[in-house]
PDB file of C-alpha atoms in Angstrom:
ATOM      1  CA  MET J   1       5.301 -14.830 -19.732  1.00 45.00           C
ATOM      2  CA  THR J   2       5.040 -11.660 -17.936  1.00 46.00           C
ATOM      3  CA  MET J   3       1.796  -9.748 -17.519  1.00 47.00           C
ATOM      4  CA  GLY J   4       2.791  -7.321 -19.896  1.00 50.00           C
ATOM      5  CA  VAL J   5       3.388 -10.042 -22.569  1.00 51.00           C
ATOM      6  CA  ALA J   6       0.083 -11.595 -21.850  1.00 53.00           C
ATOM      7  CA  ALA J   7      -1.576  -8.210 -22.341  1.00 53.00           C
ATOM      8  CA  GLN J   8      -0.045  -7.657 -25.745  1.00 54.00           C
ATOM      9  CA  GLN J   9      -0.538 -10.879 -27.170  1.00 56.00           C
ATOM     10  CA  LEU J  10      -4.380 -10.698 -26.046  1.00 53.00           C
ATOM     11  CA  CYS J  11      -4.426  -6.916 -27.770  1.00 56.00           C
ATOM     12  CA  LYS J  12      -3.205  -8.521 -30.945  1.00 57.00           C
ATOM     13  CA  ARG J  13      -5.369 -11.527 -31.208  1.00 55.00           C
ATOM     14  CA  GLY J  14      -8.363  -9.335 -30.551  1.00 53.00           C
ATOM     15  CA  GLY J  15      -7.276  -7.087 -33.488  1.00 52.00           C
ATOM     16  CA  HIS J  16      -7.462  -4.065 -31.043  1.00 51.00           C
ATOM     17  CA  GLU J  17      -5.481  -0.991 -32.154  1.00 54.00           C
ATOM     18  CA  GLY J  18      -3.606   1.323 -29.671  1.00 55.00           C
ATOM     19  CA  CYS J  19      -3.174  -1.314 -27.492  1.00 60.00           C
ATOM     20  CA  PRO J  20       0.039  -0.535 -25.185  1.00 61.00           C
ATOM     21  CA  ASP J  21       3.446  -2.239 -26.163  1.00 63.00           C
ATOM     22  CA  SER J  22       4.978  -4.950 -23.700  1.00 68.00           C
ATOM     23  CA  GLU J  23       7.060  -1.773 -22.092  1.00 71.00           C
ATOM     24  CA  ASP J  24       4.190   0.333 -21.648  1.00 73.00           C
ATOM     25  CA  MET J  25       2.255  -2.388 -19.964  1.00 71.00           C
ATOM     26  CA  ASP J  26       4.904  -3.577 -17.946  1.00 68.00           C
ATOM     27  CA  SER J  27       5.241   0.248 -16.669  1.00 67.00           C
ATOM     28  CA  ILE J  28       1.430  -0.013 -16.060  1.00 71.00           C
ATOM     29  CA  VAL J  29       1.791  -3.234 -14.025  1.00 65.00           C
ATOM     30  CA  GLU J  30       4.979  -1.778 -12.026  1.00 65.00           C
ATOM     31  CA  THR J  31       2.889   1.326 -11.086  1.00 66.00           C
ATOM     32  CA  MET J  32       0.025  -0.653 -10.050  1.00 67.00           C
ATOM     33  CA  MET J  33       1.951  -2.812  -7.596  1.00 66.00           C
ATOM     34  CA  GLN J  34       3.773  -0.024  -6.191  1.00 61.00           C
ATOM     35  CA  GLN J  35       0.430   1.654  -5.460  1.00 63.00           C
ATOM     36  CA  LEU J  36      -0.831  -1.661  -3.861  1.00 67.00           C
ATOM     37  CA  LEU J  37       2.218  -2.427  -2.057  1.00 67.00           C
ATOM     38  CA  SER J  38       2.909   1.076  -0.800  1.00 67.00           C
ATOM     39  CA  LYS J  39       3.371   2.186   2.712  1.00 74.00           C
ATOM     40  CA  GLU J  40       0.074   4.237   2.491  1.00 74.00           C
ATOM     41  CA  ILE J  41      -1.750   1.008   2.284  1.00 74.00           C
ATOM     42  CA  LEU J  42      -0.202  -1.679   4.060  1.00 81.00           C
ATOM     43  CA  HIS J  43       2.012  -0.137   6.876  1.00 85.00           C
ATOM     44  CA  GLU J  44      -1.045   0.188   9.865  1.00 89.00           C
ATOM     45  CA  PRO J  45      -2.543  -2.992   8.874  1.00 87.00           C
ATOM     46  CA  MET J  46       0.444  -4.732   9.142  1.00 89.00           C
ATOM     47  CA  LYS J  47       1.762  -3.085  12.387  1.00 93.00           C
ATOM     48  CA  ASP J  48      -1.642  -3.928  13.694  1.00 92.00           C
ATOM     49  CA  ILE J  49      -1.445  -7.925  12.612  1.00 93.00           C
ATOM     50  CA  VAL J  50       2.069  -7.746  14.050  1.00 95.00           C
ATOM     51  CA  GLU J  51       1.344  -6.306  17.514  1.00 95.00           C
ATOM     52  CA  LYS J  52      -1.459  -9.293  18.081  1.00 94.00           C
ATOM     53  CA  TYR J  53       0.486 -11.875  16.234  1.00 96.00           C
ATOM     54  CA  PRO J  54       2.714 -13.227  19.380  1.00 97.00           C
ATOM     55  CA  LYS J  55      -0.482 -13.247  21.476  1.00 96.00           C
ATOM     56  CA  TRP J  56      -2.384 -15.436  18.557  1.00 96.00           C
ATOM     57  CA  LEU J  57       0.838 -17.691  18.332  1.00 97.00           C
ATOM     58  CA  GLU J  58       0.916 -18.347  22.061  1.00 97.00           C
ATOM     59  CA  ASP J  59      -2.790 -18.819  22.556  1.00 96.00           C
ATOM     60  CA  ASN J  60      -3.135 -21.302  19.645  1.00 96.00           C
ATOM     61  CA  LYS J  61       0.771 -23.012  19.672  1.00 95.00           C
ATOM     62  CA  ASN J  62      -1.325 -26.440  21.259  1.00 95.00           C
ATOM     63  CA  LYS J  63      -4.188 -25.896  18.837  1.00 96.00           C
ATOM     64  CA  ILE J  64      -2.077 -26.059  15.447  1.00 96.00           C
ATOM     65  CA  SER J  65       0.665 -28.436  14.118  1.00 96.00           C
ATOM     66  CA  LYS J  66       4.086 -27.734  14.767  1.00 96.00           C
ATOM     67  CA  GLU J  67       4.448 -27.072  11.173  1.00 96.00           C
ATOM     68  CA  GLU J  68       1.767 -24.595  10.973  1.00 96.00           C
ATOM     69  CA  TYR J  69       3.127 -22.787  14.151  1.00 97.00           C
ATOM     70  CA  GLU J  70       6.503 -22.625  12.214  1.00 97.00           C
ATOM     71  CA  ARG J  71       4.925 -21.249   9.146  1.00 96.00           C
ATOM     72  CA  TYR J  72       2.813 -18.547  11.105  1.00 97.00           C
ATOM     73  CA  ASN J  73       6.059 -17.488  13.212  1.00 97.00           C
ATOM     74  CA  ASN J  74       8.094 -17.155   9.989  1.00 97.00           C
ATOM     75  CA  GLN J  75       5.198 -15.048   8.431  1.00 96.00           C
ATOM     76  CA  LEU J  76       5.414 -12.771  11.423  1.00 97.00           C
ATOM     77  CA  GLU J  77       9.289 -12.475  10.977  1.00 97.00           C
ATOM     78  CA  LEU J  78       8.728 -11.574   7.376  1.00 97.00           C
ATOM     79  CA  MET J  79       5.789  -9.023   8.710  1.00 95.00           C
ATOM     80  CA  VAL J  80       8.394  -7.254  11.014  1.00 97.00           C
ATOM     81  CA  LYS J  81      10.815  -6.921   8.174  1.00 97.00           C
ATOM     82  CA  LEU J  82       8.204  -5.250   5.947  1.00 94.00           C
ATOM     83  CA  ILE J  83       7.370  -2.779   8.800  1.00 95.00           C
ATOM     84  CA  GLU J  84      10.963  -2.052   9.070  1.00 96.00           C
ATOM     85  CA  VAL J  85      11.487  -1.372   5.328  1.00 95.00           C
ATOM     86  CA  TYR J  86       7.841   0.618   5.394  1.00 92.00           C
ATOM     87  CA  GLU J  87       9.795   2.649   8.232  1.00 94.00           C
ATOM     88  CA  ASN J  88      13.300   2.991   7.038  1.00 96.00           C
ATOM     89  CA  ASP J  89      13.259   2.636   3.328  1.00 92.00           C
ATOM     90  CA  PRO J  90       9.648   2.823   2.077  1.00 90.00           C
ATOM     91  CA  GLU J  91      10.919   3.572  -1.399  1.00 88.00           C
ATOM     92  CA  ASN J  92      12.393   0.321  -1.851  1.00 91.00           C
ATOM     93  CA  MET J  93       9.829  -1.298  -3.750  1.00 88.00           C
ATOM     94  CA  THR J  94      12.077  -4.482  -4.870  1.00 90.00           C
ATOM     95  CA  LYS J  95      12.660  -5.374  -1.122  1.00 94.00           C
ATOM     96  CA  ILE J  96       8.981  -4.718  -0.417  1.00 91.00           C
ATOM     97  CA  PHE J  97       7.979  -7.008  -3.253  1.00 89.00           C
ATOM     98  CA  ASP J  98      10.656  -9.743  -2.218  1.00 93.00           C
ATOM     99  CA  ILE J  99       9.257  -9.624   1.316  1.00 94.00           C
ATOM    100  CA  MET J 100       5.668  -9.875   0.100  1.00 90.00           C
ATOM    101  CA  GLN J 101       6.538 -12.931  -2.191  1.00 92.00           C
ATOM    102  CA  ASN J 102       8.201 -14.968   0.705  1.00 94.00           C
ATOM    103  CA  MET J 103       5.095 -13.959   2.730  1.00 92.00           C
ATOM    104  CA  GLN J 104       3.282 -15.618   0.087  1.00 91.00           C
ATOM    105  CA  GLU J 105       5.030 -18.689   0.255  1.00 93.00           C
ATOM    106  CA  CYS J 106       3.764 -18.896   3.732  1.00 93.00           C
ATOM    107  CA  GLY J 107       0.430 -19.076   2.863  1.00 92.00           C
ATOM    108  CA  GLN J 108      -2.406 -16.779   4.435  1.00 90.00           C
ATOM    109  CA  PRO J 109      -2.328 -15.164   7.859  1.00 91.00           C
ATOM    110  CA  PRO J 110      -4.624 -17.005  10.415  1.00 92.00           C
ATOM    111  CA  SER J 111      -8.205 -15.421   9.277  1.00 88.00           C
ATOM    112  CA  ASP J 112      -9.384 -15.042  12.878  1.00 88.00           C
ATOM    113  CA  LEU J 113      -6.204 -12.927  13.587  1.00 88.00           C
ATOM    114  CA  VAL J 114      -6.669 -11.053  10.396  1.00 85.00           C
ATOM    115  CA  GLN J 115     -10.492 -10.733  10.901  1.00 84.00           C
ATOM    116  CA  ASP J 116     -10.356  -9.266  14.210  1.00 72.00           C
ATOM    117  CA  THR J 117      -7.534  -7.166  13.573  1.00 70.00           C
ATOM    118  CA  VAL J 118      -7.949  -5.564  10.031  1.00 63.00           C
ATOM    119  CA  PRO J 119     -11.676  -7.150   8.652  1.00 59.00           C
ATOM    120  CA  ASP J 120     -11.153  -5.163   5.514  1.00 59.00           C
ATOM    121  CA  LEU J 121      -8.000  -6.400   4.707  1.00 54.00           C
ATOM    122  CA  ASP J 122      -7.771  -9.123   2.277  1.00 55.00           C
ATOM    123  CA  LEU J 123      -4.153 -10.405   1.871  1.00 53.00           C
ATOM    124  CA  SER J 124      -5.070 -13.393  -0.691  1.00 52.00           C
ATOM    125  CA  LYS J 125      -5.239 -11.114  -3.617  1.00 51.00           C
ATOM    126  CA  LEU J 126      -1.797  -9.526  -3.149  1.00 49.00           C
ATOM    127  CA  GLY J 127      -0.170 -12.793  -3.693  1.00 47.00           C
ATOM    128  CA  GLN J 128      -1.767 -13.108  -7.055  1.00 47.00           C
ATOM    129  CA  LEU J 129      -0.528  -9.749  -8.462  1.00 46.00           C
TER     130      LEU J 129
END
């Protein structure tokens, strides 16, 4: 069930008149996603993290499990791809969204890295959209 369909069903159950239909709700959600994942919002924070991530991996390689190291390394590669898309094809929201979904599968980046780099960025919320 899409977010738009769920919202539509909620409106019907609540007896609310004038609720947006499924297509309108999907359009609203899509617009919100485009704004949240836009280059203006994420490009610089991602660049900051990518710049410091290799050193963090090197410094922490012996402190984390092999699985965590591989997951974090994969996450770094996805962040690099995301930056490339932001710099070369920033309007390609499908590609941006796909990369973000793959990043979500890697879990959260190391909290100390994110907090040291961009303390106000909360990547955990992006995966829930």
